[in-house]
Amino acid sequence: MGGVGEPGPREGPAQPGAPLPIFCWEQIRAHDQPGDKWLVIERRVYDISRWEQRHPGGSRLIGHHGAEDATDAFRVFHQDLNFVRKFLQPLLIGELAPEEPSQDGPLNVQLVEDFRALHQAAEDMKLFDASPTFFAFLLGHILAMEAQSWCLQHDLGHASVFKKSRWNHVAQKFVMGQLKGFSAHWWNFRHFQHHAKPNIFHKDPDVTVAPFFLLGESSIEYGKKKRRYLPYNHQHLYFFLIGPPMLILVNFEVENLAYMLVCMQWADLLWAASFYARFFLSYLPFYGVPGVLLFFVAVRVLESHWFVWITQINHIPKEIGHEKHRDWVSSQLVATCNVEPSLFIDWFSGHLDFQIEHHLFPRMPRHNYSRVAPLVKSLCAKHGLSYEVKPFLTALVDIVRSLKKSGDIWLDTYLHQ
């Protein structure tokens, strides 16, 4: 193993008790290729090349942080850090040289330190402790109406309900599988990538929607390359035809089934099958086969509309583009905004009106977002960061405005460059 300025051949993990080899960022940056991934956590360098395929959150989630400081992502995604560090120890290959900064690139060191202090303050205020009463009421509400199952499985996926990760995972499989007919593993696979790298092309599945829609920087790229698969200058109009109606009914259904089969998630497949068996057996005697199929399509289209509008009011109008290698706080704030809260909006959106707080602290139970929000606002004010809050209707309209703006940019670039 080479020292600073001497990138030697790959060796095994650092030996206990032996001095750790030291590395500079220039060396680490060279290890961000398929099959060759290093990352830094708490100034220690780890070789995850052979282990990333075994990462419980998926290889893409951890791989997106290749050759980066992943300290803040590591802390916000995991419940029991001491337990997780046991898995990191065999991957340890060295540490940053003392003269090297903790983060690579021109990052705001004070912002990083202040966010970590804020994270600790939130822990001291017990804002990561879930309220059993809140989630018991939510579960009863869902079992009675099957409403907002997406919201509860989202809470469980982020391990924000129970203190033990396993209980969250088991409960998520039930809610996602039996109540919705989808795979919990599939959802976590795509959703954790969204949280790790929001609004980043090829890392956030939610914005990798070309060639159907052009968002952010893709408008200019498609225009320069003279690509015209669809009339993108009218995408704000055909969005109403193939966006909200089709996301869950078509895109999610196909992607979910493919994931379960390719990744051999047989338990999730059985859970999903139990949903379809319950659904069709419940309604078949009343409506017959055609009626049940029509009812199923109607339900999926209706919930798809709700899902798209609620989840995208906070993201599509924000910056969308390629990797900028920002610090954790900045990367979340440029990609998210909040909606003015109210009791109805809190319920209707599953508390995603506090999207900024959710993205900064994905494990925090959502009933505590309003308590941490003033601290986040103070952090943003101190560092001159935008803490954007919109009226609900304005946020809805901004989705259409953003699509129209991207389409107009594409057309102008297509015609004049």
PDB file of N, CA, C and O in Angstrom, residues 154 158 187 190-201 204-209 214-217 239 307-321 330-339 349 351-360 362 388 390 394-396 398-403 406:
ATOM      1  N   HIS A 154     -43.165   4.340   3.603  1.00  0.00           N
ATOM      2  CA  HIS A 154     -42.054   5.282   3.470  1.00  0.00           C
ATOM      3  C   HIS A 154     -41.398   5.513   4.828  1.00  0.00           C
ATOM      4  O   HIS A 154     -40.155   5.505   4.946  1.00  0.00           O
ATOM      5  N   HIS A 158     -37.482   4.165   5.996  1.00  0.00           N
ATOM      6  CA  HIS A 158     -36.440   5.022   6.569  1.00  0.00           C
ATOM      7  C   HIS A 158     -36.118   4.653   8.019  1.00  0.00           C
ATOM      8  O   HIS A 158     -35.356   5.374   8.676  1.00  0.00           O
ATOM      9  N   TRP A 187     -38.479  -0.711  -3.595  1.00  0.00           N
ATOM     10  CA  TRP A 187     -38.689   0.680  -3.215  1.00  0.00           C
ATOM     11  C   TRP A 187     -37.432   1.266  -2.565  1.00  0.00           C
ATOM     12  O   TRP A 187     -36.994   2.359  -2.915  1.00  0.00           O
ATOM     13  N   ARG A 190     -34.502   2.067  -5.050  1.00  0.00           N
ATOM     14  CA  ARG A 190     -34.582   3.302  -5.835  1.00  0.00           C
ATOM     15  C   ARG A 190     -34.690   4.540  -4.940  1.00  0.00           C
ATOM     16  O   ARG A 190     -34.133   5.579  -5.255  1.00  0.00           O
ATOM     17  N   HIS A 191     -35.400   4.415  -3.807  1.00  0.00           N
ATOM     18  CA  HIS A 191     -35.655   5.610  -3.001  1.00  0.00           C
ATOM     19  C   HIS A 191     -34.414   6.078  -2.239  1.00  0.00           C
ATOM     20  O   HIS A 191     -34.207   7.287  -2.068  1.00  0.00           O
ATOM     21  N   PHE A 192     -33.585   5.148  -1.776  1.00  0.00           N
ATOM     22  CA  PHE A 192     -32.377   5.560  -1.062  1.00  0.00           C
ATOM     23  C   PHE A 192     -31.402   6.258  -1.997  1.00  0.00           C
ATOM     24  O   PHE A 192     -30.652   7.144  -1.580  1.00  0.00           O
ATOM     25  N   GLN A 193     -31.391   5.855  -3.270  1.00  0.00           N
ATOM     26  CA  GLN A 193     -30.555   6.572  -4.239  1.00  0.00           C
ATOM     27  C   GLN A 193     -31.032   8.015  -4.382  1.00  0.00           C
ATOM     28  O   GLN A 193     -30.221   8.948  -4.482  1.00  0.00           O
ATOM     29  N   HIS A 194     -32.355   8.189  -4.394  1.00  0.00           N
ATOM     30  CA  HIS A 194     -32.920   9.536  -4.482  1.00  0.00           C
ATOM     31  C   HIS A 194     -32.466  10.394  -3.307  1.00  0.00           C
ATOM     32  O   HIS A 194     -32.122  11.569  -3.480  1.00  0.00           O
ATOM     33  N   HIS A 195     -32.446   9.818  -2.112  1.00  0.00           N
ATOM     34  CA  HIS A 195     -32.037  10.587  -0.941  1.00  0.00           C
ATOM     35  C   HIS A 195     -30.540  10.864  -0.936  1.00  0.00           C
ATOM     36  O   HIS A 195     -30.110  11.933  -0.500  1.00  0.00           O
ATOM     37  N   ALA A 196     -29.760   9.902  -1.400  1.00  0.00           N
ATOM     38  CA  ALA A 196     -28.304  10.096  -1.400  1.00  0.00           C
ATOM     39  C   ALA A 196     -27.880  11.164  -2.395  1.00  0.00           C
ATOM     40  O   ALA A 196     -26.984  11.971  -2.118  1.00  0.00           O
ATOM     41  N   LYS A 197     -28.501  11.186  -3.565  1.00  0.00           N
ATOM     42  CA  LYS A 197     -28.107  12.109  -4.635  1.00  0.00           C
ATOM     43  C   LYS A 197     -29.348  12.709  -5.293  1.00  0.00           C
ATOM     44  O   LYS A 197     -29.640  12.451  -6.461  1.00  0.00           O
ATOM     45  N   PRO A 198     -30.109  13.537  -4.573  1.00  0.00           N
ATOM     46  CA  PRO A 198     -31.358  14.062  -5.141  1.00  0.00           C
ATOM     47  C   PRO A 198     -31.134  14.945  -6.354  1.00  0.00           C
ATOM     48  O   PRO A 198     -30.234  15.790  -6.386  1.00  0.00           O
ATOM     49  N   ASN A 199     -31.961  14.701  -7.379  1.00  0.00           N
ATOM     50  CA  ASN A 199     -31.966  15.497  -8.620  1.00  0.00           C
ATOM     51  C   ASN A 199     -30.656  15.409  -9.397  1.00  0.00           C
ATOM     52  O   ASN A 199     -30.321  16.306 -10.175  1.00  0.00           O
ATOM     53  N   ILE A 200     -29.902  14.316  -9.209  1.00  0.00           N
ATOM     54  CA  ILE A 200     -28.659  14.096  -9.952  1.00  0.00           C
ATOM     55  C   ILE A 200     -28.918  13.031 -11.014  1.00  0.00           C
ATOM     56  O   ILE A 200     -29.311  11.909 -10.699  1.00  0.00           O
ATOM     57  N   PHE A 201     -28.697  13.385 -12.285  1.00  0.00           N
ATOM     58  CA  PHE A 201     -28.924  12.437 -13.370  1.00  0.00           C
ATOM     59  C   PHE A 201     -28.109  11.161 -13.171  1.00  0.00           C
ATOM     60  O   PHE A 201     -26.949  11.201 -12.763  1.00  0.00           O
ATOM     61  N   ASP A 204     -30.158   9.586  -9.260  1.00  0.00           N
ATOM     62  CA  ASP A 204     -31.505   9.689  -8.701  1.00  0.00           C
ATOM     63  C   ASP A 204     -32.493   9.166  -9.742  1.00  0.00           C
ATOM     64  O   ASP A 204     -32.733   9.819 -10.762  1.00  0.00           O
ATOM     65  N   PRO A 205     -33.079   7.977  -9.520  1.00  0.00           N
ATOM     66  CA  PRO A 205     -34.012   7.427 -10.511  1.00  0.00           C
ATOM     67  C   PRO A 205     -35.217   8.324 -10.772  1.00  0.00           C
ATOM     68  O   PRO A 205     -35.817   8.266 -11.849  1.00  0.00           O
ATOM     69  N   ASP A 206     -35.582   9.174  -9.814  1.00  0.00           N
ATOM     70  CA  ASP A 206     -36.779  10.003  -9.965  1.00  0.00           C
ATOM     71  C   ASP A 206     -36.644  11.054 -11.055  1.00  0.00           C
ATOM     72  O   ASP A 206     -37.646  11.541 -11.584  1.00  0.00           O
ATOM     73  N   VAL A 207     -35.411  11.466 -11.375  1.00  0.00           N
ATOM     74  CA  VAL A 207     -35.233  12.497 -12.403  1.00  0.00           C
ATOM     75  C   VAL A 207     -34.587  11.951 -13.673  1.00  0.00           C
ATOM     76  O   VAL A 207     -34.371  12.695 -14.629  1.00  0.00           O
ATOM     77  N   THR A 208     -34.276  10.672 -13.688  1.00  0.00           N
ATOM     78  CA  THR A 208     -33.727  10.055 -14.887  1.00  0.00           C
ATOM     79  C   THR A 208     -34.904   9.583 -15.738  1.00  0.00           C
ATOM     80  O   THR A 208     -35.215   8.396 -15.820  1.00  0.00           O
ATOM     81  N   VAL A 209     -35.590  10.556 -16.357  1.00  0.00           N
ATOM     82  CA  VAL A 209     -36.845  10.277 -17.055  1.00  0.00           C
ATOM     83  C   VAL A 209     -36.756  10.537 -18.560  1.00  0.00           C
ATOM     84  O   VAL A 209     -37.751  10.382 -19.268  1.00  0.00           O
ATOM     85  N   LEU A 214     -37.808  16.046 -20.374  1.00  0.00           N
ATOM     86  CA  LEU A 214     -36.508  16.679 -20.203  1.00  0.00           C
ATOM     87  C   LEU A 214     -36.576  17.613 -19.000  1.00  0.00           C
ATOM     88  O   LEU A 214     -37.416  18.495 -18.937  1.00  0.00           O
ATOM     89  N   LEU A 215     -35.673  17.384 -18.053  1.00  0.00           N
ATOM     90  CA  LEU A 215     -35.629  18.186 -16.845  1.00  0.00           C
ATOM     91  C   LEU A 215     -34.254  18.828 -16.707  1.00  0.00           C
ATOM     92  O   LEU A 215     -33.236  18.202 -17.005  1.00  0.00           O
ATOM     93  N   GLY A 216     -34.211  20.057 -16.253  1.00  0.00           N
ATOM     94  CA  GLY A 216     -32.940  20.708 -15.960  1.00  0.00           C
ATOM     95  C   GLY A 216     -31.968  20.706 -17.117  1.00  0.00           C
ATOM     96  O   GLY A 216     -32.301  21.065 -18.253  1.00  0.00           O
ATOM     97  N   GLU A 217     -30.741  20.262 -16.838  1.00  0.00           N
ATOM     98  CA  GLU A 217     -29.663  20.327 -17.813  1.00  0.00           C
ATOM     99  C   GLU A 217     -29.881  19.433 -19.029  1.00  0.00           C
ATOM    100  O   GLU A 217     -29.255  19.650 -20.075  1.00  0.00           O
ATOM    101  N   PHE A 239     -47.634  15.879 -20.182  1.00  0.00           N
ATOM    102  CA  PHE A 239     -47.382  15.425 -18.814  1.00  0.00           C
ATOM    103  C   PHE A 239     -48.675  14.951 -18.150  1.00  0.00           C
ATOM    104  O   PHE A 239     -48.699  13.948 -17.431  1.00  0.00           O
ATOM    105  N   PHE A 307     -49.656  10.527  -5.895  1.00  0.00           N
ATOM    106  CA  PHE A 307     -48.235  10.254  -5.641  1.00  0.00           C
ATOM    107  C   PHE A 307     -47.339  11.229  -6.397  1.00  0.00           C
ATOM    108  O   PHE A 307     -46.406  11.809  -5.831  1.00  0.00           O
ATOM    109  N   VAL A 308     -47.595  11.429  -7.686  1.00  0.00           N
ATOM    110  CA  VAL A 308     -46.743  12.294  -8.508  1.00  0.00           C
ATOM    111  C   VAL A 308     -46.776  13.728  -8.019  1.00  0.00           C
ATOM    112  O   VAL A 308     -45.728  14.367  -7.819  1.00  0.00           O
ATOM    113  N   TRP A 309     -47.962  14.261  -7.829  1.00  0.00           N
ATOM    114  CA  TRP A 309     -48.060  15.664  -7.433  1.00  0.00           C
ATOM    115  C   TRP A 309     -47.464  15.907  -6.053  1.00  0.00           C
ATOM    116  O   TRP A 309     -46.749  16.899  -5.834  1.00  0.00           O
ATOM    117  N   ILE A 310     -47.714  15.000  -5.103  1.00  0.00           N
ATOM    118  CA  ILE A 310     -47.225  15.193  -3.741  1.00  0.00           C
ATOM    119  C   ILE A 310     -45.713  15.053  -3.655  1.00  0.00           C
ATOM    120  O   ILE A 310     -45.046  15.794  -2.925  1.00  0.00           O
ATOM    121  N   THR A 311     -45.144  14.118  -4.397  1.00  0.00           N
ATOM    122  CA  THR A 311     -43.701  13.883  -4.276  1.00  0.00           C
ATOM    123  C   THR A 311     -42.872  14.824  -5.132  1.00  0.00           C
ATOM    124  O   THR A 311     -41.700  15.062  -4.826  1.00  0.00           O
ATOM    125  N   GLN A 312     -43.442  15.375  -6.195  1.00  0.00           N
ATOM    126  CA  GLN A 312     -42.636  16.169  -7.116  1.00  0.00           C
ATOM    127  C   GLN A 312     -42.773  17.679  -6.937  1.00  0.00           C
ATOM    128  O   GLN A 312     -42.011  18.437  -7.537  1.00  0.00           O
ATOM    129  N   ILE A 313     -43.730  18.146  -6.137  1.00  0.00           N
ATOM    130  CA  ILE A 313     -43.827  19.591  -5.908  1.00  0.00           C
ATOM    131  C   ILE A 313     -42.576  20.125  -5.236  1.00  0.00           C
ATOM    132  O   ILE A 313     -42.252  21.317  -5.352  1.00  0.00           O
ATOM    133  N   ASN A 314     -41.844  19.248  -4.564  1.00  0.00           N
ATOM    134  CA  ASN A 314     -40.651  19.683  -3.840  1.00  0.00           C
ATOM    135  C   ASN A 314     -39.365  19.534  -4.649  1.00  0.00           C
ATOM    136  O   ASN A 314     -38.312  19.999  -4.207  1.00  0.00           O
ATOM    137  N   HIS A 315     -39.432  18.880  -5.813  1.00  0.00           N
ATOM    138  CA  HIS A 315     -38.194  18.530  -6.512  1.00  0.00           C
ATOM    139  C   HIS A 315     -38.090  19.025  -7.960  1.00  0.00           C
ATOM    140  O   HIS A 315     -37.065  19.596  -8.346  1.00  0.00           O
ATOM    141  N   ILE A 316     -39.107  18.785  -8.773  1.00  0.00           N
ATOM    142  CA  ILE A 316     -38.996  19.126 -10.193  1.00  0.00           C
ATOM    143  C   ILE A 316     -38.675  20.599 -10.429  1.00  0.00           C
ATOM    144  O   ILE A 316     -37.863  20.924 -11.299  1.00  0.00           O
ATOM    145  N   PRO A 317     -39.245  21.539  -9.666  1.00  0.00           N
ATOM    146  CA  PRO A 317     -38.912  22.947  -9.920  1.00  0.00           C
ATOM    147  C   PRO A 317     -37.515  23.354  -9.446  1.00  0.00           C
ATOM    148  O   PRO A 317     -37.086  24.483  -9.696  1.00  0.00           O
ATOM    149  N   LYS A 318     -36.793  22.476  -8.766  1.00  0.00           N
ATOM    150  CA  LYS A 318     -35.475  22.814  -8.230  1.00  0.00           C
ATOM    151  C   LYS A 318     -34.376  22.437  -9.213  1.00  0.00           C
ATOM    152  O   LYS A 318     -34.634  21.942 -10.311  1.00  0.00           O
ATOM    153  N   GLU A 319     -33.127  22.656  -8.819  1.00  0.00           N
ATOM    154  CA  GLU A 319     -31.986  22.381  -9.712  1.00  0.00           C
ATOM    155  C   GLU A 319     -31.888  20.891 -10.016  1.00  0.00           C
ATOM    156  O   GLU A 319     -31.897  20.050  -9.114  1.00  0.00           O
ATOM    157  N   ILE A 320     -31.775  20.565 -11.302  1.00  0.00           N
ATOM    158  CA  ILE A 320     -31.648  19.179 -11.744  1.00  0.00           C
ATOM    159  C   ILE A 320     -30.495  19.115 -12.745  1.00  0.00           C
ATOM    160  O   ILE A 320     -30.473  19.866 -13.729  1.00  0.00           O
ATOM    161  N   GLY A 321     -29.539  18.236 -12.503  1.00  0.00           N
ATOM    162  CA  GLY A 321     -28.403  18.172 -13.422  1.00  0.00           C
ATOM    163  C   GLY A 321     -27.439  17.071 -13.038  1.00  0.00           C
ATOM    164  O   GLY A 321     -27.803  16.095 -12.377  1.00  0.00           O
ATOM    165  N   SER A 330     -25.820  21.225   1.373  1.00  0.00           N
ATOM    166  CA  SER A 330     -26.020  21.973   0.128  1.00  0.00           C
ATOM    167  C   SER A 330     -26.682  21.111  -0.937  1.00  0.00           C
ATOM    168  O   SER A 330     -27.561  21.570  -1.678  1.00  0.00           O
ATOM    169  N   SER A 331     -26.266  19.849  -1.028  1.00  0.00           N
ATOM    170  CA  SER A 331     -26.823  18.970  -2.065  1.00  0.00           C
ATOM    171  C   SER A 331     -28.310  18.723  -1.845  1.00  0.00           C
ATOM    172  O   SER A 331     -29.071  18.554  -2.807  1.00  0.00           O
ATOM    173  N   GLN A 332     -28.745  18.710  -0.585  1.00  0.00           N
ATOM    174  CA  GLN A 332     -30.162  18.501  -0.290  1.00  0.00           C
ATOM    175  C   GLN A 332     -30.977  19.776  -0.510  1.00  0.00           C
ATOM    176  O   GLN A 332     -32.086  19.739  -1.042  1.00  0.00           O
ATOM    177  N   LEU A 333     -30.410  20.923  -0.116  1.00  0.00           N
ATOM    178  CA  LEU A 333     -31.169  22.170  -0.198  1.00  0.00           C
ATOM    179  C   LEU A 333     -31.381  22.649  -1.631  1.00  0.00           C
ATOM    180  O   LEU A 333     -32.417  23.236  -1.943  1.00  0.00           O
ATOM    181  N   VAL A 334     -30.412  22.411  -2.525  1.00  0.00           N
ATOM    182  CA  VAL A 334     -30.606  22.869  -3.908  1.00  0.00           C
ATOM    183  C   VAL A 334     -31.633  22.009  -4.629  1.00  0.00           C
ATOM    184  O   VAL A 334     -32.150  22.401  -5.678  1.00  0.00           O
ATOM    185  N   ALA A 335     -31.947  20.846  -4.073  1.00  0.00           N
ATOM    186  CA  ALA A 335     -32.853  19.915  -4.751  1.00  0.00           C
ATOM    187  C   ALA A 335     -34.218  19.813  -4.097  1.00  0.00           C
ATOM    188  O   ALA A 335     -35.077  19.069  -4.584  1.00  0.00           O
ATOM    189  N   THR A 336     -34.448  20.532  -2.986  1.00  0.00           N
ATOM    190  CA  THR A 336     -35.706  20.395  -2.264  1.00  0.00           C
ATOM    191  C   THR A 336     -36.251  21.756  -1.837  1.00  0.00           C
ATOM    192  O   THR A 336     -35.514  22.732  -1.718  1.00  0.00           O
ATOM    193  N   CYS A 337     -37.544  21.796  -1.591  1.00  0.00           N
ATOM    194  CA  CYS A 337     -38.179  22.975  -0.999  1.00  0.00           C
ATOM    195  C   CYS A 337     -39.354  22.490  -0.155  1.00  0.00           C
ATOM    196  O   CYS A 337     -39.771  21.333  -0.258  1.00  0.00           O
ATOM    197  N   ASN A 338     -39.865  23.342   0.671  1.00  0.00           N
ATOM    198  CA  ASN A 338     -41.008  23.013   1.525  1.00  0.00           C
ATOM    199  C   ASN A 338     -42.288  23.627   0.993  1.00  0.00           C
ATOM    200  O   ASN A 338     -42.267  24.525   0.149  1.00  0.00           O
ATOM    201  N   VAL A 339     -43.395  23.142   1.520  1.00  0.00           N
ATOM    202  CA  VAL A 339     -44.718  23.693   1.240  1.00  0.00           C
ATOM    203  C   VAL A 339     -45.277  24.220   2.555  1.00  0.00           C
ATOM    204  O   VAL A 339     -45.036  23.627   3.618  1.00  0.00           O
ATOM    205  N   SER A 349     -50.089  15.150   2.567  1.00  0.00           N
ATOM    206  CA  SER A 349     -48.768  14.902   1.966  1.00  0.00           C
ATOM    207  C   SER A 349     -47.926  13.930   2.769  1.00  0.00           C
ATOM    208  O   SER A 349     -46.793  13.638   2.383  1.00  0.00           O
ATOM    209  N   HIS A 351     -46.667  14.580   5.612  1.00  0.00           N
ATOM    210  CA  HIS A 351     -45.648  15.473   6.179  1.00  0.00           C
ATOM    211  C   HIS A 351     -44.503  15.768   5.211  1.00  0.00           C
ATOM    212  O   HIS A 351     -43.457  16.277   5.634  1.00  0.00           O
ATOM    213  N   LEU A 352     -44.701  15.484   3.936  1.00  0.00           N
ATOM    214  CA  LEU A 352     -43.662  15.834   2.963  1.00  0.00           C
ATOM    215  C   LEU A 352     -43.701  17.309   2.599  1.00  0.00           C
ATOM    216  O   LEU A 352     -42.939  17.761   1.739  1.00  0.00           O
ATOM    217  N   ASP A 353     -44.601  18.067   3.244  1.00  0.00           N
ATOM    218  CA  ASP A 353     -44.508  19.520   3.131  1.00  0.00           C
ATOM    219  C   ASP A 353     -43.242  20.020   3.822  1.00  0.00           C
ATOM    220  O   ASP A 353     -42.752  21.106   3.534  1.00  0.00           O
ATOM    221  N   PHE A 354     -42.672  19.188   4.713  1.00  0.00           N
ATOM    222  CA  PHE A 354     -41.380  19.471   5.337  1.00  0.00           C
ATOM    223  C   PHE A 354     -40.295  18.656   4.617  1.00  0.00           C
ATOM    224  O   PHE A 354     -39.521  17.933   5.246  1.00  0.00           O
ATOM    225  N   GLN A 355     -40.220  18.797   3.316  1.00  0.00           N
ATOM    226  CA  GLN A 355     -39.286  17.994   2.529  1.00  0.00           C
ATOM    227  C   GLN A 355     -37.829  18.307   2.860  1.00  0.00           C
ATOM    228  O   GLN A 355     -36.968  17.406   2.828  1.00  0.00           O
ATOM    229  N   ILE A 356     -37.512  19.550   3.154  1.00  0.00           N
ATOM    230  CA  ILE A 356     -36.125  19.905   3.485  1.00  0.00           C
ATOM    231  C   ILE A 356     -35.674  19.143   4.724  1.00  0.00           C
ATOM    232  O   ILE A 356     -34.594  18.520   4.739  1.00  0.00           O
ATOM    233  N   GLU A 357     -36.486  19.188   5.781  1.00  0.00           N
ATOM    234  CA  GLU A 357     -36.132  18.486   7.009  1.00  0.00           C
ATOM    235  C   GLU A 357     -36.054  16.981   6.776  1.00  0.00           C
ATOM    236  O   GLU A 357     -35.165  16.308   7.316  1.00  0.00           O
ATOM    237  N   HIS A 358     -36.971  16.473   5.969  1.00  0.00           N
ATOM    238  CA  HIS A 358     -36.955  15.035   5.678  1.00  0.00           C
ATOM    239  C   HIS A 358     -35.674  14.635   4.961  1.00  0.00           C
ATOM    240  O   HIS A 358     -35.090  13.589   5.260  1.00  0.00           O
ATOM    241  N   HIS A 359     -35.216  15.443   4.021  1.00  0.00           N
ATOM    242  CA  HIS A 359     -34.007  15.096   3.277  1.00  0.00           C
ATOM    243  C   HIS A 359     -32.746  15.262   4.123  1.00  0.00           C
ATOM    244  O   HIS A 359     -31.788  14.503   3.950  1.00  0.00           O
ATOM    245  N   LEU A 360     -32.729  16.242   5.006  1.00  0.00           N
ATOM    246  CA  LEU A 360     -31.560  16.402   5.865  1.00  0.00           C
ATOM    247  C   LEU A 360     -31.487  15.309   6.920  1.00  0.00           C
ATOM    248  O   LEU A 360     -30.392  14.856   7.287  1.00  0.00           O
ATOM    249  N   PRO A 362     -33.315  11.894   7.112  1.00  0.00           N
ATOM    250  CA  PRO A 362     -34.275  10.903   6.600  1.00  0.00           C
ATOM    251  C   PRO A 362     -34.766   9.898   7.632  1.00  0.00           C
ATOM    252  O   PRO A 362     -35.824   9.314   7.456  1.00  0.00           O
ATOM    253  N   GLU A 388     -36.526  27.491   1.027  1.00  0.00           N
ATOM    254  CA  GLU A 388     -37.687  27.899   0.246  1.00  0.00           C
ATOM    255  C   GLU A 388     -38.962  27.223   0.735  1.00  0.00           C
ATOM    256  O   GLU A 388     -39.017  26.000   0.879  1.00  0.00           O
ATOM    257  N   LYS A 390     -43.206  27.330  -0.129  1.00  0.00           N
ATOM    258  CA  LYS A 390     -44.204  27.804  -1.088  1.00  0.00           C
ATOM    259  C   LYS A 390     -45.616  27.491  -0.618  1.00  0.00           C
ATOM    260  O   LYS A 390     -45.837  26.496   0.087  1.00  0.00           O
ATOM    261  N   THR A 394     -49.232  27.066  -5.404  1.00  0.00           N
ATOM    262  CA  THR A 394     -48.081  27.565  -6.172  1.00  0.00           C
ATOM    263  C   THR A 394     -47.113  26.433  -6.484  1.00  0.00           C
ATOM    264  O   THR A 394     -46.578  26.350  -7.598  1.00  0.00           O
ATOM    265  N   ALA A 395     -46.892  25.566  -5.500  1.00  0.00           N
ATOM    266  CA  ALA A 395     -45.985  24.434  -5.707  1.00  0.00           C
ATOM    267  C   ALA A 395     -46.502  23.503  -6.798  1.00  0.00           C
ATOM    268  O   ALA A 395     -45.718  22.981  -7.608  1.00  0.00           O
ATOM    269  N   LEU A 396     -47.817  23.291  -6.851  1.00  0.00           N
ATOM    270  CA  LEU A 396     -48.391  22.446  -7.904  1.00  0.00           C
ATOM    271  C   LEU A 396     -48.181  23.083  -9.281  1.00  0.00           C
ATOM    272  O   LEU A 396     -47.762  22.414 -10.237  1.00  0.00           O
ATOM    273  N   ASP A 398     -45.954  25.183 -10.142  1.00  0.00           N
ATOM    274  CA  ASP A 398     -44.532  25.265 -10.484  1.00  0.00           C
ATOM    275  C   ASP A 398     -44.025  24.017 -11.194  1.00  0.00           C
ATOM    276  O   ASP A 398     -43.040  24.080 -11.944  1.00  0.00           O
ATOM    277  N   ILE A 399     -44.658  22.877 -10.968  1.00  0.00           N
ATOM    278  CA  ILE A 399     -44.269  21.672 -11.716  1.00  0.00           C
ATOM    279  C   ILE A 399     -44.495  21.900 -13.204  1.00  0.00           C
ATOM    280  O   ILE A 399     -43.620  21.633 -14.035  1.00  0.00           O
ATOM    281  N   VAL A 400     -45.671  22.394 -13.546  1.00  0.00           N
ATOM    282  CA  VAL A 400     -46.010  22.638 -14.951  1.00  0.00           C
ATOM    283  C   VAL A 400     -45.127  23.744 -15.522  1.00  0.00           C
ATOM    284  O   VAL A 400     -44.625  23.631 -16.652  1.00  0.00           O
ATOM    285  N   ARG A 401     -44.918  24.798 -14.747  1.00  0.00           N
ATOM    286  CA  ARG A 401     -44.051  25.885 -15.208  1.00  0.00           C
ATOM    287  C   ARG A 401     -42.641  25.389 -15.492  1.00  0.00           C
ATOM    288  O   ARG A 401     -42.006  25.770 -16.480  1.00  0.00           O
ATOM    289  N   SER A 402     -42.137  24.539 -14.615  1.00  0.00           N
ATOM    290  CA  SER A 402     -40.786  24.013 -14.782  1.00  0.00           C
ATOM    291  C   SER A 402     -40.674  23.160 -16.041  1.00  0.00           C
ATOM    292  O   SER A 402     -39.696  23.245 -16.791  1.00  0.00           O
ATOM    293  N   LEU A 403     -41.686  22.312 -16.285  1.00  0.00           N
ATOM    294  CA  LEU A 403     -41.690  21.485 -17.496  1.00  0.00           C
ATOM    295  C   LEU A 403     -41.756  22.354 -18.747  1.00  0.00           C
ATOM    296  O   LEU A 403     -41.062  22.085 -19.744  1.00  0.00           O
ATOM    297  N   SER A 406     -38.296  24.027 -19.272  1.00  0.00           N
ATOM    298  CA  SER A 406     -37.316  23.077 -19.823  1.00  0.00           C
ATOM    299  C   SER A 406     -37.603  22.799 -21.290  1.00  0.00           C
ATOM    300  O   SER A 406     -36.680  22.706 -22.106  1.00  0.00           O
TER     301      SER A 406
END
